mmCIF file of C-alpha atoms and ligand atoms in Angstrom:
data_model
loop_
_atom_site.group_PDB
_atom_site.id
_atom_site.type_symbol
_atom_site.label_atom_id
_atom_site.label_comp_id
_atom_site.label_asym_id
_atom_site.label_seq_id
_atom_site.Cartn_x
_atom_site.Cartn_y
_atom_site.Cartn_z
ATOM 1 C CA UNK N 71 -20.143 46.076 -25.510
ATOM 2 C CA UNK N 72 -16.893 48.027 -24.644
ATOM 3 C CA UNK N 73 -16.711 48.446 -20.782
ATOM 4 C CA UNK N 74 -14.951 51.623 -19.905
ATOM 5 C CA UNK N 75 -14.533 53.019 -16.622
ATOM 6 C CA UNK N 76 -14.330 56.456 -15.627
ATOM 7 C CA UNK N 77 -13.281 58.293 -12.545
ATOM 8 C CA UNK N 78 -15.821 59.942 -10.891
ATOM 9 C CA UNK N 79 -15.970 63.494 -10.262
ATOM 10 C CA UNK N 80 -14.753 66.961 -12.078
ATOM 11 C CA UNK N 81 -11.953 64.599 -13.605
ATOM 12 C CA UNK N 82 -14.577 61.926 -15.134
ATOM 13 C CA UNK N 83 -16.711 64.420 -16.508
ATOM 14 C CA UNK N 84 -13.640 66.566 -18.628
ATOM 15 C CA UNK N 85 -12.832 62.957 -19.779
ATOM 16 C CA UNK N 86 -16.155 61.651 -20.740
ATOM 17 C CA UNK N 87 -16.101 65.172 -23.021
ATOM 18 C CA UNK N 88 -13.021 64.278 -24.934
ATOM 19 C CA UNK N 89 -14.581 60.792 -25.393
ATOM 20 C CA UNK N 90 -17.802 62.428 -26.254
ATOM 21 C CA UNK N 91 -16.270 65.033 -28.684
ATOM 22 C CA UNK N 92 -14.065 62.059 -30.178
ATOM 23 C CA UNK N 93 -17.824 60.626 -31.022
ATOM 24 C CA UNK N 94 -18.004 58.217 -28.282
ATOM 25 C CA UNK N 95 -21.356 59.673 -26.761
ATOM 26 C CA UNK N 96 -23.611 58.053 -24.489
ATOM 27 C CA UNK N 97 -26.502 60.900 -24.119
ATOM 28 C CA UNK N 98 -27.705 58.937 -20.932
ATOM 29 C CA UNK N 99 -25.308 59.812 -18.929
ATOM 30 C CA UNK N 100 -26.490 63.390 -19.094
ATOM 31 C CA UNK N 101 -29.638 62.246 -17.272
ATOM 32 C CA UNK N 102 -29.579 63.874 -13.116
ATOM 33 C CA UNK N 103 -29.653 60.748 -11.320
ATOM 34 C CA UNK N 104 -27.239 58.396 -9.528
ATOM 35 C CA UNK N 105 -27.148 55.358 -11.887
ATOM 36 C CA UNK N 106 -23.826 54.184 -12.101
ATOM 37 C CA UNK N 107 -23.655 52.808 -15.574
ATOM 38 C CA UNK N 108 -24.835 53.904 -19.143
ATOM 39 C CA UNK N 109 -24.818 52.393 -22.793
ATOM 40 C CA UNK N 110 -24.953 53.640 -26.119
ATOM 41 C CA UNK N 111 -26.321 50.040 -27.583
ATOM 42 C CA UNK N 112 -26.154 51.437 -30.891
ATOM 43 C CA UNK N 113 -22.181 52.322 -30.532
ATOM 44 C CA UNK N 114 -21.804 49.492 -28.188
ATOM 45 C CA UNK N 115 -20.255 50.898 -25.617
ATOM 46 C CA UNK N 116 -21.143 50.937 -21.503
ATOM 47 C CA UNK N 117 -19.837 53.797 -19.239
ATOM 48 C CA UNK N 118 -19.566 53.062 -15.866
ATOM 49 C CA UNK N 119 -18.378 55.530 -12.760
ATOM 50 C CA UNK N 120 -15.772 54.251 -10.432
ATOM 51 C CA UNK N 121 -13.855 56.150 -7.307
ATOM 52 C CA UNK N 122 -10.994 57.115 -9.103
ATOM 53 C CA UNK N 123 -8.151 55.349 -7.241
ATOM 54 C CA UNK N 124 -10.107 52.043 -8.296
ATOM 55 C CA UNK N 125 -10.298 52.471 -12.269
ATOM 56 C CA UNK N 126 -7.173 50.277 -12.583
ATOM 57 C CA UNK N 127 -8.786 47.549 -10.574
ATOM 58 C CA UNK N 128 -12.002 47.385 -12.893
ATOM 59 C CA UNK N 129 -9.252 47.143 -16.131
ATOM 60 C CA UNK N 130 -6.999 45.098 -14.809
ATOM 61 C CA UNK N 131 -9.066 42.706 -13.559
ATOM 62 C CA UNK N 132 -11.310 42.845 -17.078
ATOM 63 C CA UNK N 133 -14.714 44.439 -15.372
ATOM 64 C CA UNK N 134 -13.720 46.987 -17.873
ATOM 65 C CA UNK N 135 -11.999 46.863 -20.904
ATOM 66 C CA UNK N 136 -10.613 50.594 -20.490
ATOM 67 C CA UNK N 137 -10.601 53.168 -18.377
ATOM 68 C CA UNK N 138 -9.199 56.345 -17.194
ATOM 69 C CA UNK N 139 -6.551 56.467 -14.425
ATOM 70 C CA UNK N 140 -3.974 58.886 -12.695
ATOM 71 C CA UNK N 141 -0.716 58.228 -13.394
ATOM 72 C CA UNK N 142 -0.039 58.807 -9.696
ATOM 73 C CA UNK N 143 -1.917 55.360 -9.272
ATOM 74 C CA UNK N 144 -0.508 53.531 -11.979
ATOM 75 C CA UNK N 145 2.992 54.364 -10.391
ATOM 76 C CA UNK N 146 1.913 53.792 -6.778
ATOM 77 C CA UNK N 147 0.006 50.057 -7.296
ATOM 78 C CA UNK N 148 1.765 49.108 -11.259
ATOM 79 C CA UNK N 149 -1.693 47.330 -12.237
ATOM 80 C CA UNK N 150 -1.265 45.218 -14.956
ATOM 81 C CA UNK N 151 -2.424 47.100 -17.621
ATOM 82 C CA UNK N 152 -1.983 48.461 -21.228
ATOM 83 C CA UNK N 153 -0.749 52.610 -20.642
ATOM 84 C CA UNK N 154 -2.254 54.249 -23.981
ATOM 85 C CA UNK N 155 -2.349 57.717 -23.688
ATOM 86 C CA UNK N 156 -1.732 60.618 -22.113
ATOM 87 C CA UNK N 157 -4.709 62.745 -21.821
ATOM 88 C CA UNK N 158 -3.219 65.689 -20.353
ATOM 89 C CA UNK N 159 -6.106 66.424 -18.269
ATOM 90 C CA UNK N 160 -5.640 66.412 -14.299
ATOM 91 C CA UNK N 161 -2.580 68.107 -14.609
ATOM 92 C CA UNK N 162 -0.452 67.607 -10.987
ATOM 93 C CA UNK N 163 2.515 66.811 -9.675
ATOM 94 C CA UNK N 164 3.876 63.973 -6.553
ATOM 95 C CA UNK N 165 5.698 65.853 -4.543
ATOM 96 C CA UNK N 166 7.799 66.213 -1.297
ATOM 97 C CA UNK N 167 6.132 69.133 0.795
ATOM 98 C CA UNK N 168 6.960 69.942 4.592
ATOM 99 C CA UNK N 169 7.473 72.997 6.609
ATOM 100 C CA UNK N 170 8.597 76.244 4.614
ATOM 101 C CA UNK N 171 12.474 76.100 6.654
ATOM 102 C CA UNK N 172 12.397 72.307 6.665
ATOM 103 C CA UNK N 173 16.557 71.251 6.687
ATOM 104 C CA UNK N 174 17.037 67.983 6.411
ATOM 105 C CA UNK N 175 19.259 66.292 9.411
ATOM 106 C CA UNK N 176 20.777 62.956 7.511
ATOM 107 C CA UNK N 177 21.702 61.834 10.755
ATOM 108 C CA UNK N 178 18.358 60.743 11.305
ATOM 109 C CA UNK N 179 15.569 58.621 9.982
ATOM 110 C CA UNK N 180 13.191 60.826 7.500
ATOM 111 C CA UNK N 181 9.706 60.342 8.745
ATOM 112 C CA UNK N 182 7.699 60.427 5.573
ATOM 113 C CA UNK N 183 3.561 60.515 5.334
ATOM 114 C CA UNK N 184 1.614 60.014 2.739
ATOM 115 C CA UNK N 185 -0.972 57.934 0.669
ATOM 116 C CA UNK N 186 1.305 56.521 -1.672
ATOM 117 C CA UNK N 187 4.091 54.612 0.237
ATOM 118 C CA UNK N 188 5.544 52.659 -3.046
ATOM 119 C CA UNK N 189 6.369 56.258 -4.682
ATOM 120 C CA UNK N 190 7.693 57.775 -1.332
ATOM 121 C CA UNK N 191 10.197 54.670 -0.564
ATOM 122 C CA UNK N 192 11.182 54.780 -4.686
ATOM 123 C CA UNK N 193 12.014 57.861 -4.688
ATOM 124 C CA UNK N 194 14.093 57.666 -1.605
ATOM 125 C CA UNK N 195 15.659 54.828 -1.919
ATOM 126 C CA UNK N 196 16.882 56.854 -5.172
ATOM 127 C CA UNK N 197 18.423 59.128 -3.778
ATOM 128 C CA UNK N 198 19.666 56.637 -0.922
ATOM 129 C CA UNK N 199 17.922 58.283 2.236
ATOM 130 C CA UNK N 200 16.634 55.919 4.706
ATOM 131 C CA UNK N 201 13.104 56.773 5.111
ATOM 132 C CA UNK N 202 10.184 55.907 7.980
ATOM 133 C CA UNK N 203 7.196 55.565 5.845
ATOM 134 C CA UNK N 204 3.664 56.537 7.659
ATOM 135 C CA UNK N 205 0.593 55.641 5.816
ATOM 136 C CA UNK N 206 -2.666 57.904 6.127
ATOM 137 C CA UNK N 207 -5.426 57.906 3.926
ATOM 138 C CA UNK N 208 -6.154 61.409 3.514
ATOM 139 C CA UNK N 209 -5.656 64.908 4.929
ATOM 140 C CA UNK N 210 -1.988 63.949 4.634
ATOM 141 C CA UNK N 211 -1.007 67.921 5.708
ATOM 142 C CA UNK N 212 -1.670 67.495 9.078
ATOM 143 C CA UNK N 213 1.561 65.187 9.565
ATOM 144 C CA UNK N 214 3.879 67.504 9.759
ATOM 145 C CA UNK N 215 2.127 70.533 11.416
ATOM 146 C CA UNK N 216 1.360 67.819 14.702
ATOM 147 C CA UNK N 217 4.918 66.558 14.252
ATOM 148 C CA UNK N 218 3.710 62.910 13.305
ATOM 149 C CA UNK N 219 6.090 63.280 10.309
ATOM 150 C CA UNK N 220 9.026 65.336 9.028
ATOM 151 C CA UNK N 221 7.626 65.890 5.356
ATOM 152 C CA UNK N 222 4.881 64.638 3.524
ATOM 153 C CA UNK N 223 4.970 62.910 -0.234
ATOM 154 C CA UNK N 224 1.500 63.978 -2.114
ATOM 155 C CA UNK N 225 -0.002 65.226 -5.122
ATOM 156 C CA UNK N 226 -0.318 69.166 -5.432
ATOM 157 C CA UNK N 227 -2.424 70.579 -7.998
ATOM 158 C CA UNK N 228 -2.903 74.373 -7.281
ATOM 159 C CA UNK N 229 -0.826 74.174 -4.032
ATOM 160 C CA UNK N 230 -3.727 76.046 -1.805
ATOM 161 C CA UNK N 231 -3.653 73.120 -0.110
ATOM 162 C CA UNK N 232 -0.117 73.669 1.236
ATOM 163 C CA UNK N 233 -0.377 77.388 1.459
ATOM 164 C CA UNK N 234 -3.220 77.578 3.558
ATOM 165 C CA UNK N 235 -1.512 75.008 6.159
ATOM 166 C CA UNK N 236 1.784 77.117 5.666
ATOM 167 C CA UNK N 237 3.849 74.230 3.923
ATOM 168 C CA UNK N 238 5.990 74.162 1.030
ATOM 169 C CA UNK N 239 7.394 72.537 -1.814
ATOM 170 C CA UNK N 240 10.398 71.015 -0.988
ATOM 171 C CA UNK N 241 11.134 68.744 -3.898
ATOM 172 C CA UNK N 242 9.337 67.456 -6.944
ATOM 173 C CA UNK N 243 9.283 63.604 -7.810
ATOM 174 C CA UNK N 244 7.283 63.210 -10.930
ATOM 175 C CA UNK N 245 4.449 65.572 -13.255
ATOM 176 C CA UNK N 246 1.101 63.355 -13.034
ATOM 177 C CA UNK N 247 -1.720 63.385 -15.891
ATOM 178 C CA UNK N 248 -4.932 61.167 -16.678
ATOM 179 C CA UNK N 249 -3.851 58.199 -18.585
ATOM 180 C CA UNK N 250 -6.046 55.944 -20.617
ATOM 181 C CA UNK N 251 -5.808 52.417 -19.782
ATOM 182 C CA UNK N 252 -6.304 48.704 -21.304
ATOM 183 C CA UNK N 253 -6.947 45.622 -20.519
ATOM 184 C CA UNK N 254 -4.095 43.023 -21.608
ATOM 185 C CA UNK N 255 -6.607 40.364 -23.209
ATOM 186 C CA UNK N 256 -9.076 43.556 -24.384
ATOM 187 C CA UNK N 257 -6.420 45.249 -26.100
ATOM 188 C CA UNK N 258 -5.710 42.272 -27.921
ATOM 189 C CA UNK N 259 -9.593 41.257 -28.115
ATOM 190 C CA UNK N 260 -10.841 44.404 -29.628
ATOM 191 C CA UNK N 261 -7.419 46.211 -31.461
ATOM 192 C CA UNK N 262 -8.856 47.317 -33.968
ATOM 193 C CA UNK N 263 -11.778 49.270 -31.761
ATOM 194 C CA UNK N 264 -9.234 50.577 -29.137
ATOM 195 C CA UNK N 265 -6.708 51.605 -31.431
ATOM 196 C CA UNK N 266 -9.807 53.669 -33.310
ATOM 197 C CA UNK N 267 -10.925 55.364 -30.080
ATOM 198 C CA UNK N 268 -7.138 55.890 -29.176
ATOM 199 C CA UNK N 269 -6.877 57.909 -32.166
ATOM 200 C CA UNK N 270 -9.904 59.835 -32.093
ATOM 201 C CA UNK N 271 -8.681 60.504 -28.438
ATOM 202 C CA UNK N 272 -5.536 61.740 -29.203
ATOM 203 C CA UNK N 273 -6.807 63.997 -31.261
ATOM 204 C CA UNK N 274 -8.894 65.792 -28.932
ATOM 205 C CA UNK N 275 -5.916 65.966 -26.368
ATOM 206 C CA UNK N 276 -4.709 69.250 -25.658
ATOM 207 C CA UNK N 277 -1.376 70.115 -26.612
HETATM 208 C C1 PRP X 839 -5.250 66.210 -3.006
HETATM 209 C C2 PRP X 839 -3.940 66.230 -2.249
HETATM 210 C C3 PRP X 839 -3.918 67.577 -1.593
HETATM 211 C C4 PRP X 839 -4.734 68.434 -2.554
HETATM 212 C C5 PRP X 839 -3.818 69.289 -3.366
HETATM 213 O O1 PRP X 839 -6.235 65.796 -2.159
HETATM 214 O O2 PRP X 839 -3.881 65.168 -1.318
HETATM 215 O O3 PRP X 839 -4.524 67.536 -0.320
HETATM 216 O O4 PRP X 839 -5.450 67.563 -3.423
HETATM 217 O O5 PRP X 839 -4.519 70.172 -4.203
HETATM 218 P P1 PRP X 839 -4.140 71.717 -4.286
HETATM 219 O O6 PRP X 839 -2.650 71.799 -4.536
HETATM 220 O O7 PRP X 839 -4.917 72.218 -5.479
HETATM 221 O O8 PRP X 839 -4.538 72.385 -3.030
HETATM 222 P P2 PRP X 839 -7.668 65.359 -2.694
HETATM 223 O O9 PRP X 839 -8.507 66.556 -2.956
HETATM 224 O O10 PRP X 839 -7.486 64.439 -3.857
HETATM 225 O O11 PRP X 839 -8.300 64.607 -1.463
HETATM 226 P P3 PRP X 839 -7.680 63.608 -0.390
HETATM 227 O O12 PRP X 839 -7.308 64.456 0.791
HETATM 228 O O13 PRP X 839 -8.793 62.670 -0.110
HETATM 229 O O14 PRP X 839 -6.493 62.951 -1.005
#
């Protein structure tokens, strides 16, 4: 059996397509109910739903052989992992958002929230601005409309999000897409399988 986890959610389900189109179905997975797992045993192959910001987990620890994972979490926690593709699905970008008139005063310490505190002190320490980091878990727009933070670092898809809370760009760090992901020893295990799928993939990726 290949284990391959996918995100759950809107994401998951445009991925498990592509897979499916490629011709790696699993019709069970079709079924309304709230198993967690499904297998083709003819094609040998066992889907299994994860939260999305622990799909690298599953692969890199081997629970799954592959798996589909936003690049914004392979940059924030660098799992040990095999990057394949890029599906070019969950299009999005990291970015630095804050008030619409934010100035920047480099006289002072940036206070900076967001979920993903590795890419926020990267990219500053980049550009060689001394940053505060604050770490939050979600509803990371709040921070700067109580004045917790100066800006914010965080993914923006259709930018509603921002609008509707009257923030702004302010900078962008890095474009985001799905990735599909291996397992060191799987890659190695089962080449010539992954390297089949990988193909069949690609060719179902959007250009
Ligand atoms: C993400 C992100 C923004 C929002 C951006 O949150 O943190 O809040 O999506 O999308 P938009 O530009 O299309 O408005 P997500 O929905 O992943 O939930 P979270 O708050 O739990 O991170």
């Amino acid at each position: 059996m290949l284990n391959i986890a996918l995100p759950k959610g809107r994401l998951g389900e445009k991925v498990y397509a592509m897979f499916e189109r490629a011709g790696f179905e699993c019709p069970a997975i079709h079924e309304e109910n709230r198993k967690l797992y499904f297998e083709n045993e003819a094609l040998g192959l066992r889907y299994f739903w994860v939260k999305p910001s622990d799909v690298a987990i599953y692969v890199a620890r081997g629970a799954a052989d592959i798996g589909v994972a936003g690049k914004d979490i392979l940059l924030e926690y660098r799992p040990d992992v095999y990057e394949l593709l890029d599906l070019r699905v969950g299009r999005c970008r990291m970015c630095v958002a804050g008030p619409r008139d934010f100035r920047d005063d480099p006289g002072r310490t940036l206070r900076v929230a967001t979920k993903f505190s590795n890419i926020a002190s990267g990219y500053y320490a980049s550009i060689g601005r001394d940053i505060d980091v604050i770490g939050l878990n979600g509803s990371i727009e709040l921070a700067p409309i109580l004045g917790l933070s100066d800006v914010i670092v965080d993914i923006v898809e259709t930018g509603t999000t921002l609008k509707e809370n009257n923030l702004a760009v302010l900078e962008t760090i890095v474009p985001i897409s799905a990735r599909l992901i291996s397992n060191k020893a799987s890659y190695v295990f089962y080449k010539a399988r992954i390297e089949e799928l990988v193909r069949a993939i690609s060719r179902e990726v959007e250009t």
